[in-house]
């Protein structure tokens, strides 16, 4: 993080997947992902975070959303840690069989018995933070799925215990996600054509589709100042509009066909 950053600043990273020149990508709106985090003050170096964080303090997410957990650890003692073990008891509403290791800063062995998961770093010899601050850190990241079709309001919590050699465990913070009660779908009918616009509010992706895959239409998204922020033409009767880079607020979606306005819909963009 740049030394010029101040608390409350937002740091954004953009990832883009480009299709091969020999392959036609019918939907390019989902090729870009922007990951943003807020600059905060000092925090416990042994912590757990979840992605997506979800909306609001309750971390609202849509049902069946894949989840990623990262456990950070740091040796803040006075000598190297020979072995480190992380013990994670998965919540009952997570699908334990779907757990898969994504990445780790050091060699790790994963032991799993149902909902009990252990990440074992043998002979890691992690230096203490006084002798090697950056070398004293590490992390492990895994992906997992929630159980299918959890009802709205279901809370998914998770925390872990980090064991440095034979010391008592350091318990991380508890992450929280809550399954959204519903996703609002705007259902519209113009001249016999049905349009569906969802979800509203939207976070990363706004969908506009019709039942007729041969129907060709255009969408224009306009902010409250009247500026056009996104335009797209349908593919197979559908538009997928990336809203990840838009700021929170109210927008107006205009659906046109052959230059004739079909519908105007008010859209709310709401990021966590």
CSV table of C-alpha atoms in Angstrom, one decimal:
chain,number,residue,atom,x,y,z
A,1,UNK,CA,0.0,0.0,0.0
A,2,UNK,CA,1.4,3.4,-0.9
A,3,UNK,CA,2.5,5.6,2.0
A,4,UNK,CA,0.3,8.4,0.6
A,5,UNK,CA,-2.9,6.3,1.2
A,6,UNK,CA,-5.1,7.4,4.0
A,7,UNK,CA,-7.8,5.6,6.0
A,8,UNK,CA,-11.0,5.3,4.0
A,9,UNK,CA,-9.3,5.4,0.6
A,10,UNK,CA,-10.3,2.6,-1.8
A,11,UNK,CA,-7.7,0.5,-3.5
A,12,UNK,CA,-8.9,-1.3,-6.7
A,13,UNK,CA,-7.3,-4.0,-8.8
A,14,UNK,CA,-8.6,-5.0,-12.2
A,15,UNK,CA,-8.4,-8.5,-13.7
A,16,UNK,CA,-9.2,-9.0,-17.3
A,17,UNK,CA,-9.5,-12.3,-19.2
A,18,UNK,CA,-9.0,-11.9,-23.0
A,19,UNK,CA,-10.3,-14.5,-25.3
A,20,UNK,CA,-8.0,-16.1,-27.9
A,21,UNK,CA,-8.0,-14.3,-31.3
A,22,UNK,CA,-9.3,-17.4,-32.8
A,23,UNK,CA,-12.3,-17.7,-30.5
A,24,UNK,CA,-15.4,-15.5,-30.6
A,25,UNK,CA,-16.6,-14.4,-27.2
A,26,UNK,CA,-20.3,-13.7,-27.4
A,27,UNK,CA,-20.4,-11.9,-24.0
A,28,UNK,CA,-17.5,-9.7,-23.2
A,29,UNK,CA,-19.2,-7.8,-20.3
A,30,UNK,CA,-18.2,-10.5,-17.8
A,31,UNK,CA,-14.5,-10.6,-18.8
A,32,UNK,CA,-13.5,-7.9,-16.3
A,33,UNK,CA,-13.5,-8.1,-12.5
A,34,UNK,CA,-12.7,-5.2,-10.3
A,35,UNK,CA,-11.7,-6.0,-6.7
A,36,UNK,CA,-11.8,-3.1,-4.3
A,37,UNK,CA,-10.8,-2.9,-0.6
A,38,UNK,CA,-10.9,0.0,1.8
A,39,UNK,CA,-7.7,1.2,3.5
A,40,UNK,CA,-8.1,0.6,7.2
A,41,UNK,CA,-6.0,1.1,10.3
A,42,UNK,CA,-3.9,-1.5,12.1
A,43,UNK,CA,-5.5,-4.8,12.7
A,44,UNK,CA,-4.7,-8.2,14.2
A,45,UNK,CA,-2.4,-9.9,11.8
A,46,UNK,CA,-4.0,-13.2,12.5
A,47,UNK,CA,-7.3,-12.8,10.9
A,48,UNK,CA,-9.9,-14.4,8.5
A,49,UNK,CA,-11.6,-12.8,5.6
A,50,UNK,CA,-14.3,-13.9,3.2
A,51,UNK,CA,-15.1,-13.1,-0.4
A,52,UNK,CA,-17.5,-11.8,-1.4
A,53,UNK,CA,-17.9,-9.8,1.8
A,54,UNK,CA,-21.5,-9.2,0.8
A,55,UNK,CA,-23.7,-6.1,1.3
A,56,UNK,CA,-23.9,-4.2,4.5
A,57,UNK,CA,-22.8,-5.3,8.1
A,58,UNK,CA,-24.7,-8.6,7.6
A,59,UNK,CA,-22.8,-9.4,4.4
A,60,UNK,CA,-25.8,-10.2,2.3
A,61,UNK,CA,-25.1,-12.5,-0.7
A,62,UNK,CA,-27.3,-14.4,-3.1
A,63,UNK,CA,-28.0,-18.0,-2.4
A,64,UNK,CA,-25.6,-20.6,-4.0
A,65,UNK,CA,-22.8,-18.0,-4.2
A,66,UNK,CA,-19.3,-19.7,-4.2
A,67,UNK,CA,-17.3,-18.5,-1.3
A,68,UNK,CA,-13.6,-18.0,-0.7
A,69,UNK,CA,-11.9,-17.8,2.7
A,70,UNK,CA,-8.4,-16.5,3.4
A,71,UNK,CA,-6.7,-17.1,6.8
A,72,UNK,CA,-3.8,-14.7,7.5
A,73,UNK,CA,-1.2,-15.5,10.1
A,74,UNK,CA,1.9,-13.8,11.5
A,75,UNK,CA,4.5,-14.8,14.0
A,76,UNK,CA,4.6,-12.0,16.5
A,77,UNK,CA,6.6,-13.9,19.1
A,78,UNK,CA,10.3,-13.7,19.9
A,79,UNK,CA,11.5,-16.8,18.1
A,80,UNK,CA,10.9,-18.7,14.9
A,81,UNK,CA,7.8,-21.0,14.7
A,82,UNK,CA,8.8,-24.5,13.6
A,83,UNK,CA,5.3,-25.8,12.8
A,84,UNK,CA,2.0,-24.0,12.4
A,85,UNK,CA,-1.4,-25.6,12.4
A,86,UNK,CA,-4.7,-23.9,11.5
A,87,UNK,CA,-7.9,-25.6,12.7
A,88,UNK,CA,-11.1,-24.6,10.9
A,89,UNK,CA,-14.5,-26.1,11.9
A,90,UNK,CA,-16.8,-25.4,8.9
A,91,UNK,CA,-20.3,-24.1,9.5
A,92,UNK,CA,-23.1,-26.7,9.1
A,93,UNK,CA,-24.5,-24.7,6.2
A,94,UNK,CA,-21.3,-25.1,4.1
A,95,UNK,CA,-20.9,-28.0,1.8
A,96,UNK,CA,-17.8,-29.6,3.3
A,97,UNK,CA,-17.2,-31.9,0.3
A,98,UNK,CA,-16.7,-28.9,-2.0
A,99,UNK,CA,-13.7,-27.5,-0.1
A,100,UNK,CA,-10.7,-27.1,-2.3
A,101,UNK,CA,-7.3,-25.4,-1.7
A,102,UNK,CA,-6.8,-22.3,-3.9
A,103,UNK,CA,-3.4,-21.0,-2.7
A,104,UNK,CA,-0.9,-20.9,0.1
A,105,UNK,CA,2.2,-18.8,0.8
A,106,UNK,CA,4.0,-21.9,2.2
A,107,UNK,CA,3.9,-25.6,1.6
A,108,UNK,CA,0.8,-26.9,3.4
A,109,UNK,CA,-0.9,-30.3,4.0
A,110,UNK,CA,-4.7,-30.3,4.3
A,111,UNK,CA,-6.4,-32.8,6.5
A,112,UNK,CA,-10.2,-33.0,6.5
A,113,UNK,CA,-12.6,-35.1,8.5
A,114,UNK,CA,-16.1,-33.9,7.6
A,115,UNK,CA,-16.5,-30.3,8.8
A,116,UNK,CA,-13.1,-30.4,10.6
A,117,UNK,CA,-10.3,-29.1,8.5
A,118,UNK,CA,-6.6,-28.7,9.5
A,119,UNK,CA,-4.0,-26.9,7.5
A,120,UNK,CA,-0.6,-28.1,8.6
A,121,UNK,CA,2.6,-26.2,7.9
A,122,UNK,CA,5.4,-28.6,8.8
A,123,UNK,CA,8.9,-27.2,9.3
A,124,UNK,CA,7.8,-23.8,8.1
A,125,UNK,CA,10.4,-22.1,10.4
A,126,UNK,CA,8.5,-18.8,10.2
A,127,UNK,CA,10.7,-16.1,11.6
A,128,UNK,CA,9.4,-13.7,14.2
A,129,UNK,CA,8.2,-10.2,13.2
A,130,UNK,CA,11.0,-8.4,15.1
A,131,UNK,CA,13.7,-10.2,13.0
A,132,UNK,CA,11.9,-10.3,9.7
A,133,UNK,CA,8.6,-8.4,9.6
A,134,UNK,CA,7.5,-9.4,6.0
A,135,UNK,CA,8.9,-12.9,6.3
A,136,UNK,CA,6.9,-13.5,9.4
A,137,UNK,CA,3.6,-13.5,7.5
A,138,UNK,CA,1.7,-16.2,5.7
A,139,UNK,CA,-1.8,-17.1,4.5
A,140,UNK,CA,-3.9,-19.9,3.1
A,141,UNK,CA,-6.9,-19.6,0.8
A,142,UNK,CA,-9.6,-22.1,0.1
A,143,UNK,CA,-12.9,-22.1,-1.8
A,144,UNK,CA,-16.2,-23.8,-0.8
A,145,UNK,CA,-19.8,-23.8,-1.7
A,146,UNK,CA,-22.8,-23.1,0.6
A,147,UNK,CA,-25.4,-25.8,0.8
A,148,UNK,CA,-27.9,-25.5,-2.1
A,149,UNK,CA,-30.8,-23.1,-1.9
A,150,UNK,CA,-30.4,-22.0,1.7
A,151,UNK,CA,-33.4,-20.0,2.8
A,152,UNK,CA,-33.2,-16.2,3.0
A,153,UNK,CA,-31.9,-15.0,6.3
A,154,UNK,CA,-29.5,-17.9,6.8
A,155,UNK,CA,-26.3,-16.7,8.5
A,156,UNK,CA,-22.9,-18.3,7.5
A,157,UNK,CA,-20.2,-17.7,10.0
A,158,UNK,CA,-16.6,-18.9,10.1
A,159,UNK,CA,-13.5,-18.6,12.3
A,160,UNK,CA,-10.3,-20.5,12.8
A,161,UNK,CA,-7.7,-21.3,15.5
A,162,UNK,CA,-4.0,-20.8,14.6
A,163,UNK,CA,-1.5,-22.9,16.6
A,164,UNK,CA,2.2,-21.7,16.6
A,165,UNK,CA,4.1,-24.8,17.8
A,166,UNK,CA,2.7,-25.8,21.2
A,167,UNK,CA,1.3,-22.4,22.2
A,168,UNK,CA,-2.4,-21.9,22.9
A,169,UNK,CA,-4.4,-21.2,19.7
A,170,UNK,CA,-4.9,-17.6,18.5
A,171,UNK,CA,-8.6,-17.4,17.4
A,172,UNK,CA,-9.4,-15.3,14.4
A,173,UNK,CA,-12.3,-12.9,14.0
A,174,UNK,CA,-15.6,-14.4,12.8
A,175,UNK,CA,-16.7,-13.7,9.3
A,176,UNK,CA,-20.4,-13.2,8.5
A,177,UNK,CA,-22.5,-13.7,5.4
A,178,UNK,CA,-26.3,-13.7,5.2
A,179,UNK,CA,-28.4,-15.2,2.4
A,180,UNK,CA,-30.6,-12.5,0.8
A,181,UNK,CA,-34.3,-13.0,1.2
A,182,UNK,CA,-35.0,-12.5,-2.4
A,183,UNK,CA,-33.7,-11.0,-5.7
A,184,UNK,CA,-36.1,-8.5,-7.2
A,185,UNK,CA,-36.9,-9.2,-10.8
A,186,UNK,CA,-38.5,-6.5,-12.9
A,187,UNK,CA,-40.9,-8.2,-15.3
A,188,UNK,CA,-42.1,-5.9,-18.2
A,189,UNK,CA,-44.2,-6.5,-21.2
A,190,UNK,CA,-44.1,-4.2,-24.3
A,191,UNK,CA,-45.9,-5.0,-27.5
A,192,UNK,CA,-46.1,-8.6,-26.6
A,193,UNK,CA,-42.4,-8.9,-25.7
A,194,UNK,CA,-41.5,-9.8,-22.1
A,195,UNK,CA,-38.4,-8.3,-20.6
A,196,UNK,CA,-36.8,-9.4,-17.3
A,197,UNK,CA,-34.4,-7.1,-15.5
A,198,UNK,CA,-32.5,-8.5,-12.5
A,199,UNK,CA,-31.2,-8.3,-9.8
A,200,UNK,CA,-32.3,-4.9,-8.6
A,201,UNK,CA,-30.5,-3.6,-6.5
A,202,UNK,CA,-27.4,-5.0,-8.4
A,203,UNK,CA,-23.8,-5.4,-7.2
A,204,UNK,CA,-21.6,-6.8,-10.0
A,205,UNK,CA,-23.9,-7.8,-12.9
A,206,UNK,CA,-27.2,-6.6,-14.2
A,207,UNK,CA,-29.2,-8.9,-16.5
A,208,UNK,CA,-31.8,-7.9,-19.1
A,209,UNK,CA,-33.4,-10.8,-21.1
A,210,UNK,CA,-36.4,-11.9,-23.1
A,211,UNK,CA,-37.9,-15.2,-23.7
A,212,UNK,CA,-37.2,-14.9,-27.4
A,213,UNK,CA,-33.5,-15.6,-28.1
A,214,UNK,CA,-33.8,-14.0,-31.6
A,215,UNK,CA,-35.1,-10.7,-30.2
A,216,UNK,CA,-32.5,-7.9,-30.7
A,217,UNK,CA,-32.6,-4.9,-28.5
A,218,UNK,CA,-30.2,-2.4,-27.0
A,219,UNK,CA,-29.7,-1.2,-23.4
A,220,UNK,CA,-28.5,2.2,-22.3
A,221,UNK,CA,-27.6,2.9,-18.6
A,222,UNK,CA,-27.7,6.6,-17.5
A,223,UNK,CA,-26.7,8.1,-14.2
A,224,UNK,CA,-28.6,10.8,-12.4
A,225,UNK,CA,-26.7,13.5,-14.2
A,226,UNK,CA,-27.8,12.2,-17.5
A,227,UNK,CA,-24.5,10.7,-18.5
A,228,UNK,CA,-24.4,7.5,-20.4
A,229,UNK,CA,-22.3,5.0,-18.4
A,230,UNK,CA,-23.0,1.8,-20.4
A,231,UNK,CA,-24.5,0.7,-23.7
A,232,UNK,CA,-24.9,-2.8,-25.0
A,233,UNK,CA,-26.6,-4.8,-27.7
A,234,UNK,CA,-28.3,-8.1,-26.9
A,235,UNK,CA,-26.9,-11.4,-27.7
A,236,UNK,CA,-29.3,-14.4,-27.9
A,237,UNK,CA,-32.0,-12.2,-26.4
A,238,UNK,CA,-29.9,-11.2,-23.3
A,239,UNK,CA,-27.6,-8.5,-22.1
A,240,UNK,CA,-25.2,-9.0,-19.2
A,241,UNK,CA,-24.0,-5.6,-18.0
A,242,UNK,CA,-21.0,-5.3,-15.7
A,243,UNK,CA,-21.9,-2.9,-12.9
A,244,UNK,CA,-18.9,-3.6,-10.7
A,245,UNK,CA,-17.1,-0.4,-11.6
A,246,UNK,CA,-20.1,1.9,-11.0
A,247,UNK,CA,-20.4,3.9,-7.8
A,248,UNK,CA,-23.4,3.3,-5.5
A,249,UNK,CA,-26.5,5.2,-6.5
A,250,UNK,CA,-29.6,5.4,-8.7
A,251,UNK,CA,-29.4,4.8,-12.5
A,252,UNK,CA,-31.9,4.7,-15.3
A,253,UNK,CA,-32.0,1.8,-17.7
A,254,UNK,CA,-33.4,2.5,-21.2
A,255,UNK,CA,-34.4,-0.5,-23.4
A,256,UNK,CA,-34.8,0.3,-27.1
A,257,UNK,CA,-35.6,-1.8,-30.2
A,258,UNK,CA,-35.0,-0.4,-33.7
A,259,UNK,CA,-34.5,3.0,-32.2
A,260,UNK,CA,-37.9,2.9,-30.3
A,261,UNK,CA,-37.9,3.1,-26.5
A,262,UNK,CA,-39.5,-0.1,-25.1
A,263,UNK,CA,-39.0,0.5,-21.4
A,264,UNK,CA,-37.4,2.8,-18.8
A,265,UNK,CA,-36.4,1.1,-15.5
A,266,UNK,CA,-34.9,2.7,-12.4
A,267,UNK,CA,-31.9,0.6,-11.2
A,268,UNK,CA,-30.0,0.8,-7.9
A,269,UNK,CA,-26.3,-0.1,-7.8
A,270,UNK,CA,-25.3,-1.2,-4.3
A,271,UNK,CA,-21.8,-2.4,-3.4
A,272,UNK,CA,-20.8,-3.8,0.0
